[in-house]
């Protein structure tokens, strides 16, 4: 009996240990290192969306397991989940400008792209960013607006049926002090009932450029203020992304300038219920950096900002804003743009950086760099240009949003 008891105890211990090991290694879903990418074809074939493995420790690192073609010239641009992360969308610079993507899982639990349903955006063209709110709406920036040389608009959609509720327009010709023009970035603070959009650049990249951000009432859609985010009125800095910090974070607005290559900040003013003026908090040129693009914040008050030229991701501490403390610089490739965050199979915390900006020469490496955050070491690089003849346009998780806070 004593032997049997010890044997039984040993079996229980082994089972328990096995379960603990499984909890440690399989607590994540089986495809946590698989990601969706929007891509453009370099071979004259349809653009589309793909599923790609990005864990350098996986035997199929860099392998595309599923692909969905959207059409020639569609140029899918940004991938987004809705508020409950059960619907996937992509905006597009061409085609129908906005699509809902249907996905399934194969027998191994791997994500599989099924089809794309175009969404009617009315007169609004050149789809850029989305923001989903808790009250059943989502907002979309249209850098092209209705197609005019100084156009641009914001679409308000019903998140349940994807119907366009309203188009917000505020031409600069009507009011040069409060306007919406070439909107790209968008961010919302629902608690304060406000949203902000950037004024970036005309879709043809030559007709006109912006240097402002505009604050709107989230419910009345009325413009509250247009802010200069540039060194002067003639400095066409092209603010590209804006982030209204909310929740536990210091209450500031942050903006990146694409052509300025800088980070700007504005404090929230509780008395006016607006933001005060923007000021430059980080000058990229002093660090040899240009084309500041995306901003991501993790749960520990760290801000990740991509600089397409020469291809870096800077990590800042934002716990003491307006002081912005640079913690480290990660090296990606030219065109460093969107990011996703995950753990490798061995538990290394990494950021995958999509390196391409609109196929602009010298900013279009066409790679995805997987970088260990702690050491800054590049653990692997996928060369999509060489391997598949495509360029990645954006990137998102297959289990829901792969960042803590983005817009």
Short mmCIF file of C-alpha atoms in Angstrom, two decimals, residues 39-49 68-76 92-97 99:
data_model
loop_
_atom_site.label_atom_id
_atom_site.label_comp_id
_atom_site.label_asym_id
_atom_site.label_seq_id
_atom_site.Cartn_x
_atom_site.Cartn_y
_atom_site.Cartn_z
CA UNK A 39 -0.50 44.45 -48.28
CA UNK A 40 -0.01 45.89 -51.74
CA UNK A 41 1.14 43.76 -54.65
CA UNK A 42 4.34 44.72 -56.46
CA UNK A 43 3.53 42.40 -59.37
CA UNK A 44 0.37 44.04 -60.67
CA UNK A 45 -1.77 41.49 -58.85
CA UNK A 46 -4.63 42.27 -56.46
CA UNK A 47 -3.83 43.87 -53.12
CA UNK A 48 -5.19 42.16 -50.04
CA UNK A 49 -4.84 40.81 -46.54
CA UNK A 68 -7.55 37.27 -49.22
CA UNK A 69 -7.42 39.35 -52.38
CA UNK A 70 -9.37 42.62 -52.37
CA UNK A 71 -8.62 43.87 -55.87
CA UNK A 72 -6.06 45.69 -57.99
CA UNK A 73 -5.44 49.21 -56.72
CA UNK A 74 -7.51 48.80 -53.55
CA UNK A 75 -4.49 49.55 -51.34
CA UNK A 76 -5.83 48.35 -47.95
CA UNK A 92 -8.41 51.42 -47.96
CA UNK A 93 -6.98 54.23 -50.05
CA UNK A 94 -8.78 52.90 -53.14
CA UNK A 95 -11.55 50.47 -53.96
CA UNK A 96 -14.54 50.86 -51.64
CA UNK A 97 -12.41 52.60 -48.95
CA UNK A 99 -14.37 46.69 -45.77
#
